[in-house]
Amino acid sequence: MPLPLTRKAPAKINPVLEVLGKRPDGYHELSLLFQTIDLHDLLTFEPLAEGLRFECPGAPEGIGPDGSNLVLKAAEIFLGKYPQKKGVLIRLTKNIPVAAGLGGGSSDAASTLLGLDQMFETGLGPEGLREMAERLGSDVPFFLRGGTALGTGRGEKITPLPSMPGIDLVLVKPEQGLPTPAVYGSGKARFTGGECTRQFLELSREKGLSYLAGSLFNGLEPATFALLPETWNIKRWLLEMGALGALVCGSGPTVFGIARSPDHARSIAEKLRLPGRRVFVTRTIA
Ligand code: ATP
């Protein structure tokens, strides 16, 4: 195996996110669709004589190389299971905006597990890593395989789905981040009964992209709009510029728009760029 090992940790969007109810353990019961996109962080894994070292050059505030970083947490869980394994230096390059609803931290954690499994030749694979992933966060199990998938429970129970058609996207992330607990705790989420997920799945089998775009749904959107009204404006602008559909990503505040082509995505992105705002032209990946 060529070393150092490099892995991409992709971001995700949720074309459908339904909040079904509140659970006795304080979490919410969800039904959601996950889709990986071509915006990614990079992780490298290099052997060391001993110990665990983590570096995140130019790390955005709040995710420095300390114990709260999900990469370090994932590595500690993995190496706790295999104490006989020798050392590793993990380097993370962040491209995915933090606390943006794009799942960057969860994807980094899953990539760390996959990278260590590969480097130390422990042969666990996504299935063998699932329990460790669940301990790290609700979105982490999805990123062990990526692609298109249905999530239930807290989002950690994953059913892989056939790949969606390639979709050109514009992502717009306002300057301010939104912590996920604040969005759930706002009391403004809209509860539904799973019908949006079912409709989306039916249309994705039978019809084309424009139908998919018309079936986007996110029950957290009213909460995100209330906490950060700029997100409502971004969605409106995306639709006015001809996006086939637009939706807040997860708990936000990033909003994605579905473009008709890569050129259309680039032309929308040019118009929405502002100082402080981050705008990406990207695409879904299988
Ligand atoms: P979620 O919806 O899972 O809370 P998100 O997609 O909105 O996440 P992330 O970028 O994953 O946002 O960050 C969530 C929190 O996780 C951040 O506030 C950050 O402090 C913490 N965190 C820990 N490790 C990382 C990492 N490697 N990358 C990004 N955030 C991290």
mmCIF file of C-alpha atoms and ligand atoms in Angstrom:
data_model
loop_
_atom_site.group_PDB
_atom_site.id
_atom_site.type_symbol
_atom_site.label_atom_id
_atom_site.label_comp_id
_atom_site.label_asym_id
_atom_site.label_seq_id
_atom_site.Cartn_x
_atom_site.Cartn_y
_atom_site.Cartn_z
ATOM 1 C CA MET A 1 0.000 0.000 0.000
ATOM 2 C CA PRO A 2 1.497 3.408 -0.996
ATOM 3 C CA LEU A 3 2.047 5.592 2.084
ATOM 4 C CA PRO A 4 1.132 8.181 3.200
ATOM 5 C CA LEU A 5 -2.428 7.153 2.506
ATOM 6 C CA THR A 6 -4.801 9.895 1.300
ATOM 7 C CA ARG A 7 -8.599 9.851 1.561
ATOM 8 C CA LYS A 8 -11.288 12.305 0.509
ATOM 9 C CA ALA A 9 -14.027 12.983 3.080
ATOM 10 C CA PRO A 10 -17.046 14.231 1.075
ATOM 11 C CA ALA A 11 -19.820 16.545 2.284
ATOM 12 C CA LYS A 12 -23.521 15.629 1.995
ATOM 13 C CA ILE A 13 -26.868 17.182 1.262
ATOM 14 C CA ASN A 14 -30.273 15.896 2.427
ATOM 15 C CA PRO A 15 -32.853 16.189 -0.401
ATOM 16 C CA VAL A 16 -35.469 15.147 2.170
ATOM 17 C CA LEU A 17 -35.276 15.544 5.944
ATOM 18 C CA GLU A 18 -38.407 14.680 7.922
ATOM 19 C CA VAL A 19 -38.663 15.120 11.675
ATOM 20 C CA LEU A 20 -41.130 12.426 12.757
ATOM 21 C CA GLY A 21 -41.201 13.070 16.508
ATOM 22 C CA LYS A 22 -39.272 13.538 19.715
ATOM 23 C CA ARG A 23 -37.867 10.429 21.414
ATOM 24 C CA PRO A 24 -37.672 9.680 25.130
ATOM 25 C CA ASP A 25 -33.828 9.856 24.909
ATOM 26 C CA GLY A 26 -34.042 13.523 23.824
ATOM 27 C CA TYR A 27 -33.108 12.880 20.181
ATOM 28 C CA HIS A 28 -35.548 13.315 17.293
ATOM 29 C CA GLU A 29 -36.838 10.442 15.183
ATOM 30 C CA LEU A 30 -35.912 11.195 11.562
ATOM 31 C CA SER A 31 -36.544 9.935 8.063
ATOM 32 C CA LEU A 32 -34.002 11.456 5.706
ATOM 33 C CA LEU A 33 -32.206 10.978 2.431
ATOM 34 C CA PHE A 34 -28.449 11.420 2.271
ATOM 35 C CA GLN A 35 -26.452 12.185 -0.852
ATOM 36 C CA THR A 36 -22.677 12.724 -1.004
ATOM 37 C CA ILE A 37 -21.348 15.627 -3.065
ATOM 38 C CA ASP A 38 -18.048 16.483 -4.694
ATOM 39 C CA LEU A 39 -16.963 18.994 -2.012
ATOM 40 C CA HIS A 40 -14.516 17.304 0.335
ATOM 41 C CA ASP A 41 -11.950 17.542 3.116
ATOM 42 C CA LEU A 42 -8.646 15.656 2.698
ATOM 43 C CA LEU A 43 -7.096 13.283 5.218
ATOM 44 C CA THR A 44 -3.613 11.765 5.077
ATOM 45 C CA PHE A 45 -2.341 8.916 7.242
ATOM 46 C CA GLU A 46 1.393 8.464 7.814
ATOM 47 C CA PRO A 47 3.036 5.746 9.919
ATOM 48 C CA LEU A 48 4.932 6.837 13.058
ATOM 49 C CA ALA A 49 7.177 4.759 15.340
ATOM 50 C CA GLU A 50 4.547 5.140 18.064
ATOM 51 C CA GLY A 51 1.666 7.270 19.372
ATOM 52 C CA LEU A 52 -1.137 9.253 17.748
ATOM 53 C CA ARG A 53 -0.475 12.712 16.299
ATOM 54 C CA PHE A 54 -3.056 14.954 14.649
ATOM 55 C CA GLU A 55 -2.466 18.110 12.622
ATOM 56 C CA CYS A 56 -4.976 20.400 10.966
ATOM 57 C CA PRO A 57 -2.978 23.173 9.260
ATOM 58 C CA GLY A 58 -4.927 26.444 8.932
ATOM 59 C CA ALA A 59 -7.855 24.925 10.862
ATOM 60 C CA PRO A 60 -10.941 27.118 11.049
ATOM 61 C CA GLU A 61 -11.764 28.306 14.573
ATOM 62 C CA GLY A 62 -13.334 25.679 16.820
ATOM 63 C CA ILE A 63 -11.851 22.602 15.168
ATOM 64 C CA GLY A 64 -8.183 22.848 16.104
ATOM 65 C CA PRO A 65 -6.114 19.739 16.819
ATOM 66 C CA ASP A 66 -7.514 19.180 20.305
ATOM 67 C CA GLY A 67 -9.547 16.377 21.865
ATOM 68 C CA SER A 68 -12.860 17.765 20.612
ATOM 69 C CA ASN A 69 -11.954 17.107 16.983
ATOM 70 C CA LEU A 70 -13.914 14.190 15.588
ATOM 71 C CA VAL A 71 -10.831 12.912 13.728
ATOM 72 C CA LEU A 72 -8.974 12.538 16.996
ATOM 73 C CA LYS A 73 -12.014 11.001 18.698
ATOM 74 C CA ALA A 74 -12.408 8.472 15.864
ATOM 75 C CA ALA A 75 -8.700 7.581 15.970
ATOM 76 C CA GLU A 76 -8.808 7.137 19.753
ATOM 77 C CA ILE A 77 -11.814 4.810 19.500
ATOM 78 C CA PHE A 78 -10.184 2.776 16.712
ATOM 79 C CA LEU A 79 -6.765 2.535 18.385
ATOM 80 C CA GLY A 80 -8.435 1.748 21.736
ATOM 81 C CA LYS A 81 -9.680 -1.415 20.055
ATOM 82 C CA TYR A 82 -6.268 -2.233 18.545
ATOM 83 C CA PRO A 83 -3.706 -1.107 21.179
ATOM 84 C CA GLN A 84 -1.027 -3.337 19.612
ATOM 85 C CA LYS A 85 -1.027 -1.197 16.423
ATOM 86 C CA LYS A 86 1.891 1.220 16.015
ATOM 87 C CA GLY A 87 1.740 4.990 15.627
ATOM 88 C CA VAL A 88 0.077 7.244 13.097
ATOM 89 C CA LEU A 89 0.157 10.901 12.097
ATOM 90 C CA ILE A 90 -3.203 12.095 10.686
ATOM 91 C CA ARG A 91 -3.316 15.370 8.809
ATOM 92 C CA LEU A 92 -6.673 17.023 7.993
ATOM 93 C CA THR A 93 -7.163 19.738 5.375
ATOM 94 C CA LYS A 94 -10.567 21.383 5.816
ATOM 95 C CA ASN A 95 -12.479 22.595 2.753
ATOM 96 C CA ILE A 96 -16.032 21.894 3.951
ATOM 97 C CA PRO A 97 -17.378 24.842 5.973
ATOM 98 C CA VAL A 98 -17.814 24.055 9.683
ATOM 99 C CA ALA A 99 -21.246 23.927 11.395
ATOM 100 C CA ALA A 100 -22.859 24.402 7.998
ATOM 101 C CA GLY A 101 -25.231 21.414 7.774
ATOM 102 C CA LEU A 102 -22.902 19.668 5.313
ATOM 103 C CA GLY A 103 -21.743 16.904 7.666
ATOM 104 C CA GLY A 104 -18.025 17.748 7.423
ATOM 105 C CA GLY A 105 -17.068 16.605 10.928
ATOM 106 C CA SER A 106 -19.019 13.344 10.580
ATOM 107 C CA SER A 107 -17.439 12.636 7.196
ATOM 108 C CA ASP A 108 -13.945 13.292 8.617
ATOM 109 C CA ALA A 109 -14.706 10.842 11.447
ATOM 110 C CA ALA A 110 -15.879 8.116 9.031
ATOM 111 C CA SER A 111 -12.851 8.674 6.771
ATOM 112 C CA THR A 112 -10.561 8.382 9.788
ATOM 113 C CA LEU A 113 -12.048 4.976 10.656
ATOM 114 C CA LEU A 114 -11.796 3.813 7.018
ATOM 115 C CA GLY A 115 -8.243 5.160 6.655
ATOM 116 C CA LEU A 116 -6.991 3.452 9.827
ATOM 117 C CA ASP A 117 -8.734 0.206 8.845
ATOM 118 C CA GLN A 118 -6.886 0.333 5.515
ATOM 119 C CA MET A 119 -3.504 1.431 6.893
ATOM 120 C CA PHE A 120 -3.408 -1.139 9.703
ATOM 121 C CA GLU A 121 -4.966 -3.848 7.479
ATOM 122 C CA THR A 122 -7.583 -4.719 10.096
ATOM 123 C CA GLY A 123 -10.086 -5.693 7.368
ATOM 124 C CA LEU A 124 -13.197 -4.416 9.189
ATOM 125 C CA GLY A 125 -14.752 -2.591 6.224
ATOM 126 C CA PRO A 126 -17.857 -0.369 6.535
ATOM 127 C CA GLU A 127 -19.899 -3.077 8.280
ATOM 128 C CA GLY A 128 -17.199 -3.850 10.855
ATOM 129 C CA LEU A 129 -16.710 -0.126 11.561
ATOM 130 C CA ARG A 130 -20.433 0.629 11.987
ATOM 131 C CA GLU A 131 -20.582 0.339 15.786
ATOM 132 C CA MET A 132 -17.600 2.698 16.240
ATOM 133 C CA ALA A 133 -19.193 5.126 13.757
ATOM 134 C CA GLU A 134 -22.487 5.145 15.687
ATOM 135 C CA ARG A 135 -20.637 6.115 18.861
ATOM 136 C CA LEU A 136 -19.163 9.136 17.066
ATOM 137 C CA GLY A 137 -22.437 10.674 15.836
ATOM 138 C CA SER A 138 -25.735 10.059 14.057
ATOM 139 C CA ASP A 139 -24.454 11.017 10.568
ATOM 140 C CA VAL A 140 -21.167 9.092 10.778
ATOM 141 C CA PRO A 141 -22.494 5.623 9.709
ATOM 142 C CA PHE A 142 -23.789 7.099 6.419
ATOM 143 C CA PHE A 143 -20.308 8.337 5.461
ATOM 144 C CA LEU A 144 -18.805 4.846 5.754
ATOM 145 C CA ARG A 145 -20.318 4.120 2.322
ATOM 146 C CA GLY A 146 -21.588 7.503 1.050
ATOM 147 C CA GLY A 147 -23.558 7.666 -2.223
ATOM 148 C CA THR A 148 -27.349 7.765 -1.895
ATOM 149 C CA ALA A 149 -28.992 6.326 1.229
ATOM 150 C CA LEU A 150 -32.065 6.436 3.447
ATOM 151 C CA GLY A 151 -31.481 7.206 7.133
ATOM 152 C CA THR A 152 -33.927 6.356 9.927
ATOM 153 C CA GLY A 153 -33.818 6.379 13.731
ATOM 154 C CA ARG A 154 -31.557 9.337 14.684
ATOM 155 C CA GLY A 155 -30.255 9.075 11.108
ATOM 156 C CA GLU A 156 -27.784 6.331 12.035
ATOM 157 C CA LYS A 157 -29.760 3.388 10.562
ATOM 158 C CA ILE A 158 -28.693 3.370 6.928
ATOM 159 C CA THR A 159 -30.278 1.681 3.919
ATOM 160 C CA PRO A 160 -28.226 2.143 0.711
ATOM 161 C CA LEU A 161 -30.294 3.247 -2.315
ATOM 162 C CA PRO A 162 -29.614 3.214 -6.076
ATOM 163 C CA SER A 163 -27.526 6.228 -7.137
ATOM 164 C CA MET A 164 -29.387 9.394 -7.999
ATOM 165 C CA PRO A 165 -28.719 10.958 -11.404
ATOM 166 C CA GLY A 166 -25.731 13.375 -11.410
ATOM 167 C CA ILE A 167 -27.057 16.759 -10.258
ATOM 168 C CA ASP A 168 -25.304 20.145 -10.625
ATOM 169 C CA LEU A 169 -25.514 22.178 -7.446
ATOM 170 C CA VAL A 170 -24.785 25.627 -6.068
ATOM 171 C CA LEU A 171 -24.161 25.798 -2.307
ATOM 172 C CA VAL A 172 -24.421 29.096 -0.458
ATOM 173 C CA LYS A 173 -23.167 29.309 3.140
ATOM 174 C CA PRO A 174 -23.900 32.557 5.021
ATOM 175 C CA GLU A 175 -21.063 33.951 7.149
ATOM 176 C CA GLN A 176 -22.708 32.871 10.405
ATOM 177 C CA GLY A 177 -22.788 29.150 11.367
ATOM 178 C CA LEU A 178 -25.727 27.464 13.126
ATOM 179 C CA PRO A 179 -25.177 24.854 15.852
ATOM 180 C CA THR A 180 -27.431 21.853 15.212
ATOM 181 C CA PRO A 181 -28.810 21.744 18.829
ATOM 182 C CA ALA A 182 -30.020 25.363 18.503
ATOM 183 C CA VAL A 183 -32.025 24.458 15.396
ATOM 184 C CA TYR A 184 -33.686 21.417 16.992
ATOM 185 C CA GLY A 185 -34.181 23.333 20.257
ATOM 186 C CA SER A 186 -35.898 26.326 18.631
ATOM 187 C CA GLY A 187 -39.330 24.659 18.776
ATOM 188 C CA LYS A 188 -39.916 25.655 15.146
ATOM 189 C CA ALA A 189 -39.283 22.347 13.350
ATOM 190 C CA ARG A 190 -42.197 21.022 11.287
ATOM 191 C CA PHE A 191 -43.191 17.447 12.110
ATOM 192 C CA THR A 192 -44.350 15.103 9.306
ATOM 193 C CA GLY A 193 -45.161 11.409 9.004
ATOM 194 C CA GLY A 194 -42.732 9.992 6.419
ATOM 195 C CA GLU A 195 -44.858 10.834 3.339
ATOM 196 C CA CYS A 196 -42.259 13.219 1.856
ATOM 197 C CA THR A 197 -39.599 10.492 1.911
ATOM 198 C CA ARG A 198 -41.963 7.995 0.291
ATOM 199 C CA GLN A 199 -42.976 10.458 -2.434
ATOM 200 C CA PHE A 200 -39.363 11.367 -3.199
ATOM 201 C CA LEU A 201 -38.357 7.713 -3.483
ATOM 202 C CA GLU A 202 -41.277 6.946 -5.798
ATOM 203 C CA LEU A 203 -40.501 9.886 -8.077
ATOM 204 C CA SER A 204 -36.784 9.119 -8.142
ATOM 205 C CA ARG A 205 -37.624 5.681 -9.521
ATOM 206 C CA GLU A 206 -40.186 6.802 -12.063
ATOM 207 C CA LYS A 207 -39.566 10.378 -13.145
ATOM 208 C CA GLY A 208 -36.764 12.799 -13.929
ATOM 209 C CA LEU A 209 -34.709 15.442 -12.217
ATOM 210 C CA SER A 210 -37.327 18.194 -12.360
ATOM 211 C CA TYR A 211 -39.722 15.979 -10.373
ATOM 212 C CA LEU A 212 -37.011 15.316 -7.795
ATOM 213 C CA ALA A 213 -36.379 19.032 -7.519
ATOM 214 C CA GLY A 214 -40.083 19.596 -6.855
ATOM 215 C CA SER A 215 -40.107 17.044 -4.012
ATOM 216 C CA LEU A 216 -37.346 18.513 -1.850
ATOM 217 C CA PHE A 217 -38.404 18.862 1.785
ATOM 218 C CA ASN A 218 -36.717 19.790 5.058
ATOM 219 C CA GLY A 219 -38.754 19.930 8.283
ATOM 220 C CA LEU A 220 -35.960 21.948 9.943
ATOM 221 C CA GLU A 221 -36.217 24.739 7.380
ATOM 222 C CA PRO A 222 -38.745 26.867 9.330
ATOM 223 C CA ALA A 223 -36.363 26.773 12.322
ATOM 224 C CA THR A 224 -33.339 27.731 10.197
ATOM 225 C CA PHE A 225 -35.268 30.571 8.527
ATOM 226 C CA ALA A 226 -36.382 31.879 11.952
ATOM 227 C CA LEU A 227 -32.859 31.760 13.451
ATOM 228 C CA LEU A 228 -31.124 33.189 10.370
ATOM 229 C CA PRO A 229 -33.529 34.990 7.983
ATOM 230 C CA GLU A 230 -30.715 35.383 5.404
ATOM 231 C CA THR A 231 -31.213 31.685 4.592
ATOM 232 C CA TRP A 232 -34.784 32.385 3.472
ATOM 233 C CA ASN A 233 -33.515 35.131 1.150
ATOM 234 C CA ILE A 234 -30.808 32.861 -0.277
ATOM 235 C CA LYS A 235 -33.411 30.198 -1.092
ATOM 236 C CA ARG A 236 -35.644 32.800 -2.770
ATOM 237 C CA TRP A 237 -32.725 34.203 -4.835
ATOM 238 C CA LEU A 238 -31.682 30.722 -5.964
ATOM 239 C CA LEU A 239 -35.219 30.038 -7.220
ATOM 240 C CA GLU A 240 -35.463 33.468 -8.887
ATOM 241 C CA MET A 241 -32.244 32.677 -10.773
ATOM 242 C CA GLY A 242 -33.812 29.570 -12.247
ATOM 243 C CA ALA A 243 -32.717 26.857 -9.800
ATOM 244 C CA LEU A 244 -35.009 23.842 -10.300
ATOM 245 C CA GLY A 245 -35.318 23.531 -6.528
ATOM 246 C CA ALA A 246 -33.581 24.897 -3.430
ATOM 247 C CA LEU A 247 -33.409 23.717 0.175
ATOM 248 C CA VAL A 248 -31.569 24.262 3.437
ATOM 249 C CA CYS A 249 -28.904 21.528 3.937
ATOM 250 C CA GLY A 250 -29.626 19.536 7.130
ATOM 251 C CA SER A 251 -29.859 21.962 10.042
ATOM 252 C CA GLY A 252 -28.326 24.700 7.892
ATOM 253 C CA PRO A 253 -27.370 27.376 7.382
ATOM 254 C CA THR A 254 -26.037 26.305 3.942
ATOM 255 C CA VAL A 255 -28.695 26.370 1.215
ATOM 256 C CA PHE A 256 -28.307 24.303 -1.958
ATOM 257 C CA GLY A 257 -29.869 24.995 -5.342
ATOM 258 C CA ILE A 258 -30.267 22.487 -8.184
ATOM 259 C CA ALA A 259 -28.924 23.951 -11.432
ATOM 260 C CA ARG A 260 -29.814 22.908 -14.986
ATOM 261 C CA SER A 261 -26.140 22.517 -16.026
ATOM 262 C CA PRO A 262 -22.607 23.253 -14.781
ATOM 263 C CA ASP A 263 -22.722 26.613 -16.648
ATOM 264 C CA HIS A 264 -26.040 27.495 -15.022
ATOM 265 C CA ALA A 265 -24.550 26.624 -11.599
ATOM 266 C CA ARG A 266 -21.515 28.849 -12.265
ATOM 267 C CA SER A 267 -23.653 31.781 -13.418
ATOM 268 C CA ILE A 268 -25.862 31.573 -10.291
ATOM 269 C CA ALA A 269 -22.768 31.304 -8.076
ATOM 270 C CA GLU A 270 -21.221 34.464 -9.585
ATOM 271 C CA LYS A 271 -24.332 36.477 -8.728
ATOM 272 C CA LEU A 272 -24.558 35.248 -5.123
ATOM 273 C CA ARG A 273 -20.925 35.750 -4.094
ATOM 274 C CA LEU A 274 -20.529 38.381 -1.353
ATOM 275 C CA PRO A 275 -17.730 39.058 1.163
ATOM 276 C CA GLY A 276 -18.118 36.652 4.113
ATOM 277 C CA ARG A 277 -20.404 34.308 2.209
ATOM 278 C CA ARG A 278 -19.005 31.038 0.817
ATOM 279 C CA VAL A 279 -20.377 29.828 -2.509
ATOM 280 C CA PHE A 280 -19.509 26.470 -4.112
ATOM 281 C CA VAL A 281 -20.317 24.961 -7.487
ATOM 282 C CA THR A 282 -20.408 21.212 -7.037
ATOM 283 C CA ARG A 283 -22.152 18.009 -8.070
ATOM 284 C CA THR A 284 -23.608 14.883 -6.502
ATOM 285 C CA ILE A 285 -21.296 11.834 -6.496
ATOM 286 C CA ALA A 286 -22.180 8.145 -6.453
HETATM 287 P P1 ATP B 1 -23.905 18.295 12.427
HETATM 288 O O1 ATP B 1 -25.187 18.546 11.692
HETATM 289 O O2 ATP B 1 -23.450 16.867 12.393
HETATM 290 O O3 ATP B 1 -23.834 18.919 13.796
HETATM 291 P P2 ATP B 1 -22.601 20.116 10.585
HETATM 292 O O4 ATP B 1 -22.520 19.484 9.267
HETATM 293 O O5 ATP B 1 -23.581 21.224 10.733
HETATM 294 O O6 ATP B 1 -22.757 19.011 11.668
HETATM 295 P P3 ATP B 1 -19.776 20.112 11.188
HETATM 296 O O7 ATP B 1 -18.894 20.868 10.268
HETATM 297 O O8 ATP B 1 -19.728 18.642 11.125
HETATM 298 O O9 ATP B 1 -21.218 20.694 11.001
HETATM 299 O O10 ATP B 1 -19.457 20.614 12.675
HETATM 300 C C1 ATP B 1 -20.240 20.360 13.806
HETATM 301 C C2 ATP B 1 -19.382 20.638 15.044
HETATM 302 O O11 ATP B 1 -18.432 19.592 15.188
HETATM 303 C C3 ATP B 1 -18.596 21.932 14.943
HETATM 304 O O12 ATP B 1 -19.176 22.895 15.762
HETATM 305 C C4 ATP B 1 -17.179 21.596 15.381
HETATM 306 O O13 ATP B 1 -16.804 22.277 16.557
HETATM 307 C C5 ATP B 1 -17.181 20.096 15.685
HETATM 308 N N1 ATP B 1 -16.097 19.370 14.979
HETATM 309 C C6 ATP B 1 -15.300 18.466 15.521
HETATM 310 N N2 ATP B 1 -14.452 17.949 14.624
HETATM 311 C C7 ATP B 1 -14.706 18.531 13.449
HETATM 312 C C8 ATP B 1 -14.148 18.410 12.137
HETATM 313 N N3 ATP B 1 -13.176 17.554 11.879
HETATM 314 N N4 ATP B 1 -14.689 19.173 11.159
HETATM 315 C C9 ATP B 1 -15.706 20.021 11.436
HETATM 316 N N5 ATP B 1 -16.251 20.181 12.655
HETATM 317 C C10 ATP B 1 -15.769 19.446 13.662
#
